[in-house]
Each structure stands twice: as structure tokens, then as C-alpha cells.
Amino acid sequence: MRTLRVISAIFLKDLRVEWRHRETLASMCIFGLLVVFLFNFAFEPAREESLRLLPGLLWIAFAFAGVLGFNRSFAAERENAGLEGMRLAPVDPGAIYLGKMLANLFFMGIAEVVVVFAASLWYNFSFIPSLGWFALATFCCTLGYVAIGTTFGAVASNTRMREVMLPVLQFPVAVPIFIAGVESTAGALKGDPIGDYSYWIKLAAGFSIIFVVLSYLLFEYVLEE
Amino acid sequence: MKKLFPPTLHLIVTLVWLIAASYLIFLYAPQEATMGEVQRIFYVHVPSAWTAMIAYFLIFLGSVGYLWKRRDAADDFAHGAAEIGFIFCTCVIVTGPLWAKPAWGIWWTWDARLTLTFVLWLLFVAYLMLRSYVINPGRSAVLAAVVGIFGFVDVPIDYMAIRWWRTQHPQPVIAGGEGSGLDPRMWVALLVTWGAFLCLFAYLMRQYLRLAALQREVTRLRRLRSSSQEA
């Protein structure tokens, strides 16, 4: 019960901070849109091609937008000595992790909706027919991505050049998520039967569970001074 | 350990073993039927890969040990394994394309084993970069330990994902189907070279641990001196 209160307190605090600043979410969305926009010049895709390339494009946009958000999430805490405050509070560090993670997941979700909407508009593609499975696949993969991103964001906030350090830490570990994300969303967009790509969604779900639990257990060490 | 098997003796054993391995690689092992002489790079390539994987496991052990017991030695162990393992992993990444070009006709392909080795290499890079970029040096051991554990847990999932994603090339080499086995003399050359690499690894590790302990001692003495000067 108490843990739930801590989680929701941190989650709501991050939302409130974001509501007053509107920095993180705005930069994530703009950055994601820019990737989708540049893609057009990089490949000048015809319609059939753009359908084939779209899942990869979306995941590149998500990956970079995510890194931006995870970096901000802990950089702001560090600048304002927010982490000291959290460390002093007599609460489970794992709950702090879960609160931050849920806030990041929320921002990531909004940025993804914006990017997907723009991509469907600019490349004349409707996501509606495959929306259910597409949303499920994206959610499972995003959860895994955010699970490691929140921890690595906290780790990277301790380093010089954290903008570089975070993707260097994050991307190699997130390789299974990229593969699963691209393969499962591609399957959903093509309208394949769910059986053909459900194992990717299961892989992403397994990855998410493993790394949420691992982060929950290890976050105490990341926070200590 | 130091008395029984001093570092100098260890170095000599390593060198002799490496020379013996070179003899086995170039003169003793038979020429491979289809690939010819170039296949001999195999005796460097595969043992390096095995050694790099062992190094990765040692990082994990050192990391868990450090978070549990908070001994500096455990952290040195993980750090040393990372630095030396990185060299072996780089060896794999470099010798791979050199062999692939004459054997397959291409430098690189995104097949399962190659991709996984590359991911492993990136994980080594991330771990070592983190260690040198942490602002407060006192924190680097804990943060590196967390990253070391994350990376290690990630490898089997990577393996599965990449296996499902790409399964074209890898099987035939060693324990593949019938008729793909190695000549016994090739096995001898392979295992002796691996032994030599492990011996080299152990030697470098010993030197690394000694160096790390000395550095810590110097820092401690410096601090002592400056505090006594203040007093």
C-alpha cells in the first residue's frame, strides 16, 4: 500500500513538473517527428517501399526520442538536488524506480502516438485496421525499452557527457527490443496472422519483466552516494 | 601463489606456450580441404571468442561480488576482466572479416554469431566507457557493477532474439552435423592455442590486479601525507 503511494507520488510529481515546464515531452515529440521527416529525404520512398521501411523508421524514431526523455528525467533531478531528497526519504528505492519508470512510459507513449500519427499522415498509411495488435506489440517493446532506459538514465546522470553515455549504454542492451519491435510491428502492419509474430511479443514481454525486476532490485545501488 | 608461481615464471610459461601453439597452428595442423591455408586463422579466432566470453562471465562475477561484499578486489577483478576481455573480443572482430573475405567472399554478414559478437563487443565498450566517464570516482565501481550485471543478463536474450532473427550461416564449423567434425590434429592445435590464450589472460589479469592494488596504496599514502602536512 505504502509502496503504491510512493510510486503514484513520484509519477504524479513528474507529470506535474512536465506540465509546468513542457520541456521533455516537447523535445521528444519534435525529435521523433524530425526523424520521420528526414527519412523522406534519406530514402525518397515510393508507397510500397515506405510500407516496408515504416516499422524500422518508427523504431529509430522511438529509440532516439526515448533516449532524449530518459536523459532529461534524471538530469533535472540532479540539477535540482531532487535525488538527495528522494534518498533521504525512508522509502523503498525500487518504488522510486517504478514511479520514474511509469512517468517515462507515459511520456514515451504520448511521443509514440504523435510520431505514429505523423507517419501515417505523411506516408498515407492507415494504422486503423491493425491497431489492436500494433498497439500491443508497441506497448510490450516500449515497456522493455523504458525499463532499461530509466535505470541507465540514472546511471548516465553520474557521468560527464551523459548525452553520449546514455545511448552507448542503452542501445547494445536494447538490441532484442529493437529486433522484436521491428519484427512484430511489421507483422501487425502487414496484417499477418498473430501466430506468425506472437513469439516476438512474448520475447519483448519476457525482456520487460526481467529488466523491470532487475532494475527494481538494483536501483538502490544506482541511487546511493 | 606468488612464491609458488612468480609472475616472471608465468610470463615465460605463457611465451613458450604461445610459441608451441604457433608451431601447432602453422606446421602440425593439416591444411583444410576447401579453404586452404587461410583457415588457420580459425585457431586464433575461435579461442579468442571463447576467452572473451569467459571474460564477460568474470565481469558478472566481479560485479555481483562487489555489490555483495564491497571489496575493492572484486571491482578490480571485474575491471581487469573487462579490459583484457575487450582486447580478445576485438581480436575476434578483426580476425573474423579477414577470414570471411577469402572464405565467404564478403567481409561481413549480419548472421547470428557475427551480430552477437558485435553486440558483446559494444557491451565491453559501454562498460569501459562508463568507467572512465563517471564524475565521482568513488561511484564508478557501483555503477559499473550494475551495468555489468545488466549486460550479462542481456546476453542470453540477445542470443535468442538474434537466433530467431537470423539463422543462416553458423552451424557447420565444429560440432555440426555428420562429416563436419574437425581432424583430431586440428582439435589439438585449437585446444592448445586456447590454453595459451587463457594462460596469457591469467598473466595479464595478475598484473592488472597488482597494478590496481599499488595504485590504491599510492592514493592512500598521498592522502596520509597531505593530512599530516595540514596537521
CSV table of N, CA and C in Angstrom, one decimal, chain A residues 78 87 147-148 151-152 154-161 164-165 168-169 172-176 179-180 183 199-200 203 206-207 210-211 214-215 218 221-225, chain B residues 66-68 70 115 119 122-123 125-136 139 142-147 149-151 153-154 157-165:
chain,number,residue,atom,x,y,z
A,78,ARG,N,19.0,15.8,-10.9
A,78,ARG,CA,20.4,16.1,-10.4
A,78,ARG,C,20.6,17.6,-10.2
A,87,ARG,N,16.6,10.2,-1.8
A,87,ARG,CA,17.4,9.3,-1.0
A,87,ARG,C,17.1,9.4,0.5
A,147,ALA,N,12.1,0.3,-19.4
A,147,ALA,CA,12.6,-0.3,-18.1
A,147,ALA,C,14.1,-0.2,-18.0
A,148,ILE,N,14.9,-0.4,-19.1
A,148,ILE,CA,16.3,-0.3,-19.0
A,148,ILE,C,16.7,1.2,-19.2
A,151,THR,N,16.8,3.1,-15.8
A,151,THR,CA,18.0,2.7,-14.9
A,151,THR,C,19.2,3.3,-15.5
A,152,PHE,N,19.4,3.2,-16.9
A,152,PHE,CA,20.6,3.7,-17.5
A,152,PHE,C,20.6,5.2,-17.5
A,154,ALA,N,19.5,7.0,-15.0
A,154,ALA,CA,20.0,7.3,-13.7
A,154,ALA,C,21.5,7.1,-13.6
A,155,VAL,N,22.0,6.0,-14.2
A,155,VAL,CA,23.5,5.7,-14.2
A,155,VAL,C,24.2,6.8,-15.0
A,156,ALA,N,23.7,7.2,-16.2
A,156,ALA,CA,24.4,8.1,-17.0
A,156,ALA,C,24.4,9.5,-16.4
A,157,SER,N,23.4,9.8,-15.5
A,157,SER,CA,23.4,11.2,-14.9
A,157,SER,C,24.6,11.4,-14.0
A,158,ASN,N,25.3,10.3,-13.7
A,158,ASN,CA,26.5,10.4,-12.9
A,158,ASN,C,27.8,10.6,-13.7
A,159,THR,N,27.6,10.8,-15.0
A,159,THR,CA,28.8,10.8,-15.9
A,159,THR,C,28.9,12.2,-16.6
A,160,ARG,N,30.2,12.4,-17.0
A,160,ARG,CA,30.4,13.5,-17.9
A,160,ARG,C,29.8,13.1,-19.3
A,161,MET,N,29.5,14.0,-20.1
A,161,MET,CA,28.9,13.7,-21.4
A,161,MET,C,27.8,12.7,-21.4
A,164,VAL,N,26.0,11.4,-24.5
A,164,VAL,CA,26.6,10.3,-25.3
A,164,VAL,C,26.6,9.0,-24.5
A,165,MET,N,26.8,9.1,-23.2
A,165,MET,CA,26.9,7.9,-22.4
A,165,MET,C,25.6,7.1,-22.4
A,168,VAL,N,25.2,5.0,-25.6
A,168,VAL,CA,26.2,3.9,-25.6
A,168,VAL,C,25.8,2.8,-24.7
A,169,LEU,N,25.3,3.1,-23.5
A,169,LEU,CA,24.8,2.0,-22.6
A,169,LEU,C,23.6,1.4,-23.1
A,172,PRO,N,23.1,-1.1,-27.1
A,172,PRO,CA,23.5,-2.6,-27.2
A,172,PRO,C,22.6,-3.5,-26.3
A,173,VAL,N,22.2,-3.0,-25.1
A,173,VAL,CA,21.4,-3.8,-24.3
A,173,VAL,C,20.0,-3.9,-24.9
A,174,ALA,N,19.6,-2.9,-25.6
A,174,ALA,CA,18.2,-2.9,-26.2
A,174,ALA,C,18.1,-3.6,-27.5
A,175,VAL,N,19.1,-4.2,-28.0
A,175,VAL,CA,19.1,-4.9,-29.3
A,175,VAL,C,17.9,-5.9,-29.4
A,176,PRO,N,17.6,-6.7,-28.4
A,176,PRO,CA,16.5,-7.6,-28.6
A,176,PRO,C,15.2,-6.9,-28.7
A,179,ILE,N,14.9,-5.6,-32.3
A,179,ILE,CA,14.5,-6.6,-33.3
A,179,ILE,C,13.1,-7.0,-33.1
A,180,ALA,N,12.7,-7.3,-31.8
A,180,ALA,CA,11.3,-7.7,-31.6
A,180,ALA,C,10.3,-6.6,-32.0
A,183,GLU,N,10.1,-6.4,-35.9
A,183,GLU,CA,9.5,-7.6,-36.5
A,183,GLU,C,8.0,-7.7,-36.1
A,199,TYR,N,5.5,-14.7,-31.1
A,199,TYR,CA,6.7,-15.0,-30.3
A,199,TYR,C,7.6,-13.8,-30.1
A,200,TRP,N,7.5,-12.8,-31.0
A,200,TRP,CA,8.3,-11.6,-30.8
A,200,TRP,C,7.7,-10.8,-29.6
A,203,LEU,N,8.7,-12.5,-26.5
A,203,LEU,CA,10.1,-12.2,-26.2
A,203,LEU,C,10.2,-10.8,-25.5
A,206,GLY,N,8.8,-10.9,-22.0
A,206,GLY,CA,9.8,-11.5,-21.1
A,206,GLY,C,11.0,-10.6,-20.8
A,207,PHE,N,11.5,-9.9,-21.8
A,207,PHE,CA,12.6,-8.9,-21.6
A,207,PHE,C,12.1,-7.9,-20.6
A,210,ILE,N,11.9,-9.2,-17.0
A,210,ILE,CA,13.2,-9.5,-16.4
A,210,ILE,C,13.9,-8.2,-16.0
A,211,PHE,N,13.8,-7.2,-16.9
A,211,PHE,CA,14.6,-5.9,-16.6
A,211,PHE,C,13.8,-5.0,-15.6
A,214,LEU,N,14.9,-6.7,-12.4
A,214,LEU,CA,16.3,-6.5,-12.1
A,214,LEU,C,16.6,-5.0,-11.7
A,215,SER,N,15.9,-4.1,-12.4
A,215,SER,CA,16.1,-2.7,-12.1
A,215,SER,C,15.5,-2.4,-10.7
A,218,LEU,N,18.1,-3.5,-8.3
A,218,LEU,CA,19.4,-2.9,-8.3
A,218,LEU,C,19.4,-1.4,-8.1
A,221,TYR,N,21.4,0.6,-5.5
A,221,TYR,CA,22.8,0.9,-5.7
A,221,TYR,C,23.0,2.1,-6.6
A,222,VAL,N,22.1,2.3,-7.6
A,222,VAL,CA,22.3,3.4,-8.5
A,222,VAL,C,22.1,4.7,-7.8
A,223,LEU,N,21.2,4.7,-6.8
A,223,LEU,CA,20.8,5.9,-6.1
A,223,LEU,C,21.9,6.3,-5.0
A,224,GLU,N,22.5,5.3,-4.4
A,224,GLU,CA,23.3,5.6,-3.3
A,224,GLU,C,24.5,6.6,-3.6
A,225,GLU,N,25.0,7.3,-2.6
A,225,GLU,CA,26.1,8.2,-2.9
A,225,GLU,C,27.3,7.8,-2.2
B,66,TYR,N,31.1,-7.5,-5.9
B,66,TYR,CA,31.4,-6.2,-5.4
B,66,TYR,C,30.1,-5.6,-4.7
B,67,LEU,N,29.0,-5.8,-5.4
B,67,LEU,CA,27.7,-5.3,-4.8
B,67,LEU,C,27.4,-6.0,-3.5
B,68,TRP,N,27.8,-7.2,-3.4
B,68,TRP,CA,27.5,-8.0,-2.2
B,68,TRP,C,28.5,-7.7,-1.0
B,70,ARG,N,31.4,-5.6,-1.2
B,70,ARG,CA,32.0,-4.3,-1.2
B,70,ARG,C,33.5,-4.3,-1.0
B,115,THR,N,26.6,-11.0,-35.4
B,115,THR,CA,25.9,-10.0,-34.8
B,115,THR,C,26.0,-10.0,-33.2
B,119,VAL,N,27.5,-7.3,-30.7
B,119,VAL,CA,26.8,-6.8,-29.5
B,119,VAL,C,27.7,-6.9,-28.3
B,122,LEU,N,30.2,-4.3,-28.2
B,122,LEU,CA,29.6,-3.0,-27.8
B,122,LEU,C,29.4,-2.9,-26.3
B,123,LEU,N,29.0,-4.1,-25.7
B,123,LEU,CA,28.8,-4.1,-24.3
B,123,LEU,C,30.1,-3.9,-23.5
B,125,VAL,N,32.6,-2.1,-24.7
B,125,VAL,CA,32.9,-0.7,-24.9
B,125,VAL,C,32.1,0.2,-23.9
B,126,ALA,N,30.8,-0.2,-23.8
B,126,ALA,CA,29.9,0.6,-22.9
B,126,ALA,C,30.4,0.5,-21.5
B,127,TYR,N,30.8,-0.7,-21.1
B,127,TYR,CA,31.2,-0.9,-19.7
B,127,TYR,C,32.5,0.0,-19.4
B,128,LEU,N,33.5,-0.1,-20.4
B,128,LEU,CA,34.7,0.6,-20.2
B,128,LEU,C,34.6,2.1,-20.3
B,129,MET,N,33.7,2.5,-21.2
B,129,MET,CA,33.5,4.0,-21.3
B,129,MET,C,32.8,4.5,-20.1
B,130,LEU,N,31.9,3.8,-19.5
B,130,LEU,CA,31.2,4.2,-18.3
B,130,LEU,C,32.3,4.4,-17.2
B,131,ARG,N,33.2,3.5,-17.1
B,131,ARG,CA,34.2,3.5,-16.0
B,131,ARG,C,35.0,4.8,-16.1
B,132,SER,N,35.3,5.2,-17.4
B,132,SER,CA,36.2,6.4,-17.4
B,132,SER,C,35.4,7.7,-17.4
B,133,TYR,N,34.1,7.7,-17.5
B,133,TYR,CA,33.4,8.9,-17.6
B,133,TYR,C,32.6,9.3,-16.3
B,134,VAL,N,32.6,8.4,-15.3
B,134,VAL,CA,31.9,8.7,-14.1
B,134,VAL,C,32.6,9.9,-13.4
B,135,ILE,N,31.8,10.9,-13.0
B,135,ILE,CA,32.3,12.2,-12.4
B,135,ILE,C,33.0,11.9,-11.1
B,136,ASN,N,32.3,11.3,-10.2
B,136,ASN,CA,32.9,11.0,-8.9
B,136,ASN,C,33.5,9.6,-8.9
B,139,ARG,N,32.1,6.5,-7.1
B,139,ARG,CA,30.9,5.9,-7.5
B,139,ARG,C,31.1,4.9,-8.7
B,142,VAL,N,30.3,1.0,-8.2
B,142,VAL,CA,29.0,0.5,-8.1
B,142,VAL,C,28.2,0.6,-9.4
B,143,LEU,N,28.3,1.8,-10.1
B,143,LEU,CA,27.6,1.9,-11.3
B,143,LEU,C,28.1,0.9,-12.4
B,144,ALA,N,29.4,0.7,-12.4
B,144,ALA,CA,29.9,-0.3,-13.4
B,144,ALA,C,29.4,-1.7,-13.0
B,145,ALA,N,29.3,-2.0,-11.8
B,145,ALA,CA,28.7,-3.3,-11.4
B,145,ALA,C,27.3,-3.5,-11.8
B,146,VAL,N,26.5,-2.4,-11.7
B,146,VAL,CA,25.1,-2.5,-12.1
B,146,VAL,C,25.1,-2.8,-13.6
B,147,VAL,N,25.9,-2.0,-14.4
B,147,VAL,CA,25.9,-2.1,-15.8
B,147,VAL,C,26.4,-3.5,-16.2
B,149,ILE,N,26.1,-6.3,-14.6
B,149,ILE,CA,25.1,-7.3,-14.4
B,149,ILE,C,24.0,-7.2,-15.5
B,150,PHE,N,23.6,-6.0,-15.8
B,150,PHE,CA,22.6,-5.8,-16.8
B,150,PHE,C,23.1,-6.4,-18.2
B,151,GLY,N,24.3,-6.1,-18.5
B,151,GLY,CA,24.9,-6.6,-19.8
B,151,GLY,C,24.9,-8.1,-19.8
B,153,VAL,N,23.0,-10.3,-18.1
B,153,VAL,CA,21.6,-10.8,-18.2
B,153,VAL,C,21.1,-10.7,-19.6
B,154,ASP,N,21.6,-9.6,-20.3
B,154,ASP,CA,21.0,-9.3,-21.6
B,154,ASP,C,21.5,-10.3,-22.6
B,157,ILE,N,19.3,-13.2,-23.8
B,157,ILE,CA,18.1,-12.7,-24.5
B,157,ILE,C,18.5,-12.3,-25.9
B,158,ASP,N,19.6,-11.6,-26.0
B,158,ASP,CA,20.2,-11.2,-27.3
B,158,ASP,C,20.4,-12.4,-28.2
B,159,TYR,N,20.9,-13.4,-27.6
B,159,TYR,CA,21.2,-14.7,-28.3
B,159,TYR,C,20.0,-15.2,-28.9
B,160,MET,N,18.9,-15.3,-28.1
B,160,MET,CA,17.6,-15.8,-28.6
B,160,MET,C,17.1,-15.0,-29.7
B,161,ALA,N,17.0,-13.7,-29.4
B,161,ALA,CA,16.4,-12.7,-30.4
B,161,ALA,C,17.2,-12.8,-31.7
B,162,ILE,N,18.5,-12.8,-31.7
B,162,ILE,CA,19.3,-12.8,-32.9
B,162,ILE,C,19.2,-14.2,-33.6
B,163,ARG,N,19.1,-15.2,-32.8
B,163,ARG,CA,18.9,-16.5,-33.4
B,163,ARG,C,17.7,-16.6,-34.2
B,164,TRP,N,16.6,-16.1,-33.6
B,164,TRP,CA,15.3,-16.1,-34.4
B,164,TRP,C,15.3,-15.2,-35.6
B,165,TRP,N,16.1,-14.2,-35.4
B,165,TRP,CA,16.1,-13.1,-36.5
B,165,TRP,C,16.9,-13.6,-37.7
